[in-house]
Coordinates of C-alpha atoms and ligand atoms in Angstrom, one line a residue:
X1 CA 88.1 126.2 56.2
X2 CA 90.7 123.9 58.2
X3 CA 90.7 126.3 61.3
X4 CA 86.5 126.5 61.0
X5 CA 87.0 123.0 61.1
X6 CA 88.8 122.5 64.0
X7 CA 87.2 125.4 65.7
X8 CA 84.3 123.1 65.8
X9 CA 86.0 120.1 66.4
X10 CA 85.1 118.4 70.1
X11 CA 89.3 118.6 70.2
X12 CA 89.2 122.3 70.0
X13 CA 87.0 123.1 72.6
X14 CA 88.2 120.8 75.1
X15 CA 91.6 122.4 74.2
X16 CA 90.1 125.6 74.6
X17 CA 88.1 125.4 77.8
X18 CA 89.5 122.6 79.6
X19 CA 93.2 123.2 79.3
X20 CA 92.7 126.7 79.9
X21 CA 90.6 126.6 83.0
X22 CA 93.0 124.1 84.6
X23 CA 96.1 126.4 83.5
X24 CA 94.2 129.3 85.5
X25 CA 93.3 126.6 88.2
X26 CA 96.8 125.7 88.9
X27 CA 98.1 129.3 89.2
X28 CA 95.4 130.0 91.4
X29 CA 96.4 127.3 93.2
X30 CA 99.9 128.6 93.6
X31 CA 98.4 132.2 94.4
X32 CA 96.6 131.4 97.5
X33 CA 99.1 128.7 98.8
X34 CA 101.7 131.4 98.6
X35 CA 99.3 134.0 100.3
X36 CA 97.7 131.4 103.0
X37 CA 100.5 128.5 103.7
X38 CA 104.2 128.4 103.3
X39 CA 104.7 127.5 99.8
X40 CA 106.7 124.9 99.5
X41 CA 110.1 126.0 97.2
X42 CA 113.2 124.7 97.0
X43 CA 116.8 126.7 96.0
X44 CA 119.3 125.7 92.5
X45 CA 122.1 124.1 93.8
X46 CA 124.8 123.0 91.9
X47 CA 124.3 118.9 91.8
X48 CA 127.7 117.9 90.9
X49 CA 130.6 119.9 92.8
X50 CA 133.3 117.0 91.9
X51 CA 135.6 117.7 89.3
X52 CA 134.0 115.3 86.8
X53 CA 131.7 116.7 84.2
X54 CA 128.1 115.5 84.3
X55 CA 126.1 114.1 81.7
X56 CA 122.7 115.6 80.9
X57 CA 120.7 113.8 78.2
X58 CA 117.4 116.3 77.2
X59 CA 115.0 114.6 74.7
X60 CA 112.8 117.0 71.9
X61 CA 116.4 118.9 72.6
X62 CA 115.8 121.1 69.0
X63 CA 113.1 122.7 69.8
X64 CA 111.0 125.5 72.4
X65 CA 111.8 123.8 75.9
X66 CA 114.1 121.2 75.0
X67 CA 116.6 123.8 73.2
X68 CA 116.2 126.5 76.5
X69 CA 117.5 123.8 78.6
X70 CA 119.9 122.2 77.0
X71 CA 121.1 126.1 76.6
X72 CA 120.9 126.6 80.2
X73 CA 122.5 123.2 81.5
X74 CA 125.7 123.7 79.1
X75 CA 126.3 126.9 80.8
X76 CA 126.0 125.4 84.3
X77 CA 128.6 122.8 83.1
X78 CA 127.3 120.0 82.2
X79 CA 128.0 117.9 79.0
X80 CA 124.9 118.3 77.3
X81 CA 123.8 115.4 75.0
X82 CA 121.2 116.5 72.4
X83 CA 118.4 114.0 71.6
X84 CA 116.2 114.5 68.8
X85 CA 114.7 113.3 65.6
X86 CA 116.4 115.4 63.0
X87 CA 120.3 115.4 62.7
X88 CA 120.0 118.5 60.7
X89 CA 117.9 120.5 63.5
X90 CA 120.0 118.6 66.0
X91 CA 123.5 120.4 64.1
X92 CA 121.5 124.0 64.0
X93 CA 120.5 124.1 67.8
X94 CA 124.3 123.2 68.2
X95 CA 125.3 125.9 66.5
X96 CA 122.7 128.1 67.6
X97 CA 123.6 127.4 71.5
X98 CA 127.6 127.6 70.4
X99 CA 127.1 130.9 68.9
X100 CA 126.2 132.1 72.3
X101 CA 128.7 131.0 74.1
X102 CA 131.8 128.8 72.8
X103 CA 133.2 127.2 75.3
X104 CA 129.8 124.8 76.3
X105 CA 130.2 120.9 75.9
X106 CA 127.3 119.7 73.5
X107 CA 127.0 116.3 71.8
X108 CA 123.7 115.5 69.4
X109 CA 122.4 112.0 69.0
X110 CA 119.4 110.9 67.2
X111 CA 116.4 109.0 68.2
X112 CA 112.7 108.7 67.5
X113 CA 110.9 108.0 70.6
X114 CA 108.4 106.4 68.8
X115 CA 110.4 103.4 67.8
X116 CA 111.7 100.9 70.3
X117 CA 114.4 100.0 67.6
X118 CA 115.5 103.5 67.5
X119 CA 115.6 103.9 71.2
X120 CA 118.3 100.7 70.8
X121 CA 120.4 102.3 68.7
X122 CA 120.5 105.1 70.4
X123 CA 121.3 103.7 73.8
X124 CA 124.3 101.8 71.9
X125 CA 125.1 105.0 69.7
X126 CA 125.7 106.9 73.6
X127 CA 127.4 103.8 75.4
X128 CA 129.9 103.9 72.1
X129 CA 130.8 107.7 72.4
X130 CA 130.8 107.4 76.1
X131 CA 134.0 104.5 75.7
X132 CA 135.5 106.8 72.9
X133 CA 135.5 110.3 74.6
X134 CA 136.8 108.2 77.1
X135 CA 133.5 109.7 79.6
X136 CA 132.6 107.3 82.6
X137 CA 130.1 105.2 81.3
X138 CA 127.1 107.0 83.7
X139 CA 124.5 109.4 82.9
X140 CA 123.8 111.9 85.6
X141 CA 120.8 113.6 84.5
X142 CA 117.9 112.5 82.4
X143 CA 115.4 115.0 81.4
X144 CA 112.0 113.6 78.8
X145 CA 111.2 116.3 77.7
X146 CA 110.3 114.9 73.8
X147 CA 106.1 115.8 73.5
X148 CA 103.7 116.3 70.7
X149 CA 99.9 117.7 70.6
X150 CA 98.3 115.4 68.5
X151 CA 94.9 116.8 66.6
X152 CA 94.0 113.4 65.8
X153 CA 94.2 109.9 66.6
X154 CA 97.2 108.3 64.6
X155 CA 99.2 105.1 65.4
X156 CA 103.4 104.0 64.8
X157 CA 103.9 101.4 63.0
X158 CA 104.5 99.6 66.3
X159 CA 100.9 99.8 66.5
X160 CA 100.5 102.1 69.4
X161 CA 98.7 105.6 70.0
X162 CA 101.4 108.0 68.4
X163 CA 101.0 110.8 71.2
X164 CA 101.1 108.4 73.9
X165 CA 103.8 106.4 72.8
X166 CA 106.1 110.1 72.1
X167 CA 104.8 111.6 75.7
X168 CA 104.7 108.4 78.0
X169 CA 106.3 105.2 76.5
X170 CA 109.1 106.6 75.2
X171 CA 110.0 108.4 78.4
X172 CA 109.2 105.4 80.0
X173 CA 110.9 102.9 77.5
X174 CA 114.2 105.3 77.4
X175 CA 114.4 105.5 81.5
X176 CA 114.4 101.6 81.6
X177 CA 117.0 101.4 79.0
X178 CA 119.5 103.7 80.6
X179 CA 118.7 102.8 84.2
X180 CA 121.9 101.0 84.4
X181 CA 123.8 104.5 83.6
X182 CA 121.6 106.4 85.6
X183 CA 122.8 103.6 88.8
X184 CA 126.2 103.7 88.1
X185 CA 126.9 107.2 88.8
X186 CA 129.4 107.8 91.3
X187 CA 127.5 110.8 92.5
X188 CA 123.6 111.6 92.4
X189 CA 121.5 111.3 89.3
X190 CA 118.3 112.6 88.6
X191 CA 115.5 112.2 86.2
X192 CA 113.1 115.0 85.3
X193 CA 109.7 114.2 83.4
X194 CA 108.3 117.1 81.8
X195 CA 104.6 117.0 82.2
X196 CA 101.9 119.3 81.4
X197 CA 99.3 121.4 83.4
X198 CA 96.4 119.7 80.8
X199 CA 97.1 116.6 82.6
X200 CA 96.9 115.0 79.3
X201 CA 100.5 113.4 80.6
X202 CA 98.4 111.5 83.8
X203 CA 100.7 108.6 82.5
X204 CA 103.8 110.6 82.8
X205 CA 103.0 111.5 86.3
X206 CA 101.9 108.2 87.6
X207 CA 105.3 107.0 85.9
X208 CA 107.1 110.1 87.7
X209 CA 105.9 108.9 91.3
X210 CA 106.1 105.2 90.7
X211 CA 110.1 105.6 90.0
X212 CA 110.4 108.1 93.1
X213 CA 109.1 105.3 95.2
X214 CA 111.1 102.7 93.5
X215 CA 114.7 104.3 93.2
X216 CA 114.2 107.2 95.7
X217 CA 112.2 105.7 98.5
X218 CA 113.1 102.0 98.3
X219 CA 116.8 102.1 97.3
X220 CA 117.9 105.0 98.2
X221 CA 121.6 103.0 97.2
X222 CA 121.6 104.5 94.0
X223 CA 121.1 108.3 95.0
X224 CA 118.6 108.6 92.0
X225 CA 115.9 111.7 92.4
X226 CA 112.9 111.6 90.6
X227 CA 110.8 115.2 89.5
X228 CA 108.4 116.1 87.8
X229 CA 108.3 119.8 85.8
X230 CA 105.3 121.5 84.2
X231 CA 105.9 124.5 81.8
X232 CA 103.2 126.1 82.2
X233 CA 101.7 127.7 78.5
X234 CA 104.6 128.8 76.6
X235 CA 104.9 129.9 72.9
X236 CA 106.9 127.2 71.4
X237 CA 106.0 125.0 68.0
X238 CA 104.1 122.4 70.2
X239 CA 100.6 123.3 68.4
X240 CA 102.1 122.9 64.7
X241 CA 99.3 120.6 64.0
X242 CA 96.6 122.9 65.2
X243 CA 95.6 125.3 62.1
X244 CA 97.8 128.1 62.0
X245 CA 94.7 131.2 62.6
X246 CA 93.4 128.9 66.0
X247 CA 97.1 128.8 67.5
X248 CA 97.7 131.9 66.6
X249 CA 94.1 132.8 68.9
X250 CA 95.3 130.8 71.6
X251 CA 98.7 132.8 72.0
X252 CA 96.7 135.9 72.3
X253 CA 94.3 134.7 74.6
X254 CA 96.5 133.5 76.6
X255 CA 99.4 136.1 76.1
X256 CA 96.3 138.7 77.7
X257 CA 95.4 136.6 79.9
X258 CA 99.3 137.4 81.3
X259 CA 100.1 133.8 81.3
X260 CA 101.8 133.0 77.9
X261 CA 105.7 132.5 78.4
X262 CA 108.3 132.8 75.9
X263 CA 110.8 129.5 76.2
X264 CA 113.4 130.9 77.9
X265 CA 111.3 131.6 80.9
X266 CA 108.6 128.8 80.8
X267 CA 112.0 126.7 80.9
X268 CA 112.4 128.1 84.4
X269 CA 110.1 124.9 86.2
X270 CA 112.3 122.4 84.6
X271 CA 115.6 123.7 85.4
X272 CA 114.3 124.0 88.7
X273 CA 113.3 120.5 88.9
X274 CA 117.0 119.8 87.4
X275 CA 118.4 121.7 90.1
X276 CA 117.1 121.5 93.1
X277 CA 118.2 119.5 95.8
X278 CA 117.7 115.6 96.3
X279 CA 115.0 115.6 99.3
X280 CA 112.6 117.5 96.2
X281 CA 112.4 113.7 94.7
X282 CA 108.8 113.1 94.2
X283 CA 107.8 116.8 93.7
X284 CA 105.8 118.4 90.8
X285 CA 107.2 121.9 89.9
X286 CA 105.1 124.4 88.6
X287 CA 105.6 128.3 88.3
X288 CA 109.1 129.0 88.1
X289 CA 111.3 130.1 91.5
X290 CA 112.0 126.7 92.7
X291 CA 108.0 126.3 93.7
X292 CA 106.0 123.1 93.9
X293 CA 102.3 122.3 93.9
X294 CA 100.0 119.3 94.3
X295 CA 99.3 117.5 90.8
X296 CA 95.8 115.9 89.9
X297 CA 94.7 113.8 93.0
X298 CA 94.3 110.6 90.0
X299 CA 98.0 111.1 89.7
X300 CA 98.8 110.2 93.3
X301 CA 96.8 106.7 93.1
X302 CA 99.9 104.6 93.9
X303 CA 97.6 100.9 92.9
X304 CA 96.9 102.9 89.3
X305 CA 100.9 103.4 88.8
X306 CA 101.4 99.4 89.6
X307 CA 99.4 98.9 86.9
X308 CA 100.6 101.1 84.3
X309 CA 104.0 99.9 85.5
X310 CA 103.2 96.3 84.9
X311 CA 101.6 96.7 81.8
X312 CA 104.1 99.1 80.6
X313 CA 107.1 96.3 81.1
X314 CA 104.6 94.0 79.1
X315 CA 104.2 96.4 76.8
X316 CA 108.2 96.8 76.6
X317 CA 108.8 92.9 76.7
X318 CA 106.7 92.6 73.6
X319 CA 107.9 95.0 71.7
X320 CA 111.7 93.4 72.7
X321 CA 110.4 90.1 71.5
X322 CA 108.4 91.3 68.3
X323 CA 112.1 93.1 67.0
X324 CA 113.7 89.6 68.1
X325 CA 111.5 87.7 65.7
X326 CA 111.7 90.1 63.0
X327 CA 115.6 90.1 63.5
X328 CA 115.4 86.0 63.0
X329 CA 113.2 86.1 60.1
X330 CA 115.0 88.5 58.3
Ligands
LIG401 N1 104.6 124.6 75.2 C1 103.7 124.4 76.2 O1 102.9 125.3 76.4 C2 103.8 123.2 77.0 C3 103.0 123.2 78.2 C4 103.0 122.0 79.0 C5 103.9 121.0 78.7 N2 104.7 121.1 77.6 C6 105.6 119.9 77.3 O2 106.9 120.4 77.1 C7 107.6 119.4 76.3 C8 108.4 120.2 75.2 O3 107.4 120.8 74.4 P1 107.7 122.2 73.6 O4 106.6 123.1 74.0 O5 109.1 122.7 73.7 O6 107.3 121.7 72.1 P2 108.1 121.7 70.8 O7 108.8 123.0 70.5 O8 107.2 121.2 69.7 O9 109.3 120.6 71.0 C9 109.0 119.2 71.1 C10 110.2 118.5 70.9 O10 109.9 117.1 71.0 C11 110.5 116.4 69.8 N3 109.8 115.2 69.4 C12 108.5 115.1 69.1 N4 108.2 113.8 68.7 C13 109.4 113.1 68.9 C14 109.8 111.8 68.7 N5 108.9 110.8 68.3 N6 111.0 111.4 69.0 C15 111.9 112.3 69.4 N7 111.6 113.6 69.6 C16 110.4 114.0 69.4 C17 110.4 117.5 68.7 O11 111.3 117.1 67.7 P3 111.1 117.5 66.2 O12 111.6 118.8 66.0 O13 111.8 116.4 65.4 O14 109.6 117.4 65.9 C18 110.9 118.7 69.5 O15 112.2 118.8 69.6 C19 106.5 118.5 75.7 O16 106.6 117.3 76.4 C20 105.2 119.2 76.0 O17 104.1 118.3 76.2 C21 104.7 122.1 76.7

């Protein structure tokens, strides 16, 4: 009954038709730039060659995407810190990723992104392991990554949409906060927004180019890069609110439609955008092999991402001063 439901829920088919004609869309896209232009791609390099080990903080770190890169980055060597909601998930994707290899620098920390008092904590819970590892006190790679599919409209008890506040203020509430690590790198930081091809993440994307032009374009001082990665569809627990028979009808149709990936390779786009080197800033990744494509022409509307960057700070300045008061009266 709950699938027929959904099935003909508004949701569903927008979910259905929309998404999936814009996933086809965008490989299309990449299809005949690769076959009529010189796709733009750019190579993996290795982003820190000193003898210092880098920081990489992944949020939704214990799950599908999250987990492949935090799996992937440890190998390359950096310290990977594991950001999630669930200490006990947190503690099995540690174990899972140290069961593979041993020797790989993990730390977990908790956080739920849609809480500005648990992003607080966090930040202090990180700065305070930082001083006792004795670590430089500097994050060299950021990647949001935390997302959810929500089937219906639910708020925090902040008061604010619950999938907007996980996908886009969280990201961009947890980039302001650790700015100041991100800046005192001695060598080049980078922060990777992971996006989606439904363009439901507009906000993300805006956000995404507003920062390049901020930190890469304008002060280009702090050596910060700014990406943006889309996975493409890949089979991961993202659609654990949608009823079980209508995911499971999505995988197929997608999976023979030859473009369902499994997490280790839809993860591909991301470490890519981790990766590659600093003149990428700016760039949207899409479709694995270092390649790039043009995101939704709304995304590039630079007067749109003054906006939601202005009333994102309000947003953030109210919440700061809401958790004050409640602090005071309590
Ligand atoms: N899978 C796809 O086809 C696809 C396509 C395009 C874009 N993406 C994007 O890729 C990202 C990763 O998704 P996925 O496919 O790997 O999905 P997933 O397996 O469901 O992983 C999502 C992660 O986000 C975490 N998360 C959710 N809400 C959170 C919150 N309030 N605070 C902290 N963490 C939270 C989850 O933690 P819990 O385990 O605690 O819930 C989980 O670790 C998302 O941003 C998604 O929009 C995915």
């Amino acid at each position: 009954m709950e699938a027929l439901q959904f099935l003909f829920s508004v949701e569903s088919w927008r979910m259905a038709v929309f998404w999936t004609l814009s996933l086809i869309f965008s490989y299309l896209h990449l299809l005949f730039r690769g076959i009529f232009q010189k796709s733009q791609s750019y190579p993996r390099r290795s982003l820190h060659p000193s003898s210092e080990q880098p920081i990489c903080i992944i949020t939704g770190a214990t799950s599908g995407l999250g987990a492949a890169a935090a799996k992937y980055l440890s190998r390359e060597g950096y310290y990977v810190v594991l950001v999630g909601r669930s200490s006990h998930l947190l503690s099995k994707t540690i174990q899972e990723i140290k069961q593979q290899q041993e020797d790989v620098h993990l730390k977990a920390l908790q956080v739920d992104l849609s809480s500005f008092q648990s992003m607080l904590s966090f930040k202090s819970s990180l700065e305070q392991w930082l001083l006792d590892t004795n670590l430089h006190p500097s994050v060299q790679l950021l990647i949001n990554n935390a997302g959810i599919l929500a089937t219906s409209c639910r708020f925090t008890a902040e008061g604010y949409d619950q999938m907007v506040e996980t996908n886009y203020i969280g990201a961009f509430a947890l980039t302001n906060l650790l700015l100041p690590m991100l800046k005192n790198s001695s060598t080049p930081s980078r922060i990777v927004n992971v996006t989606s091809f439904t363009h439901r993440c507009v906000c993300l994307l805006l956000f995404s180019y507003e920062l390049h032009r901020q930190l890469f374009l304008m002060d280009p001082s702090h050596h910060i890069s700014v990406m943006a990665a889309d996975p493409g569809a890949v089979k991961t627990a993202i659609m654990r609110e949608v009823p079980r028979h209508v995911s499971q009808l999505a995988f197929t149709v997608l999976k023979s439609l030859g473009i369902l990936q499994s997490p280790e390779n839809g993860v591909d786009s991301i470490i890519d955008a981790a990766l590659a080197p600093r003149e990428a800033s700016g760039q949207y990744f899409f479709g694995g092999k270092g390649r790039t494509m043009k995101s939704s022409p709304l995304s590039y509307d630079a007067k749109l991402a003054e906006k939601l960057w202005a009333s994102s700070c309000e947003l953030l300045r109210e919440a700061q001063l809401t958790m004050q008061e409640s602090t005071k009266a309590s």
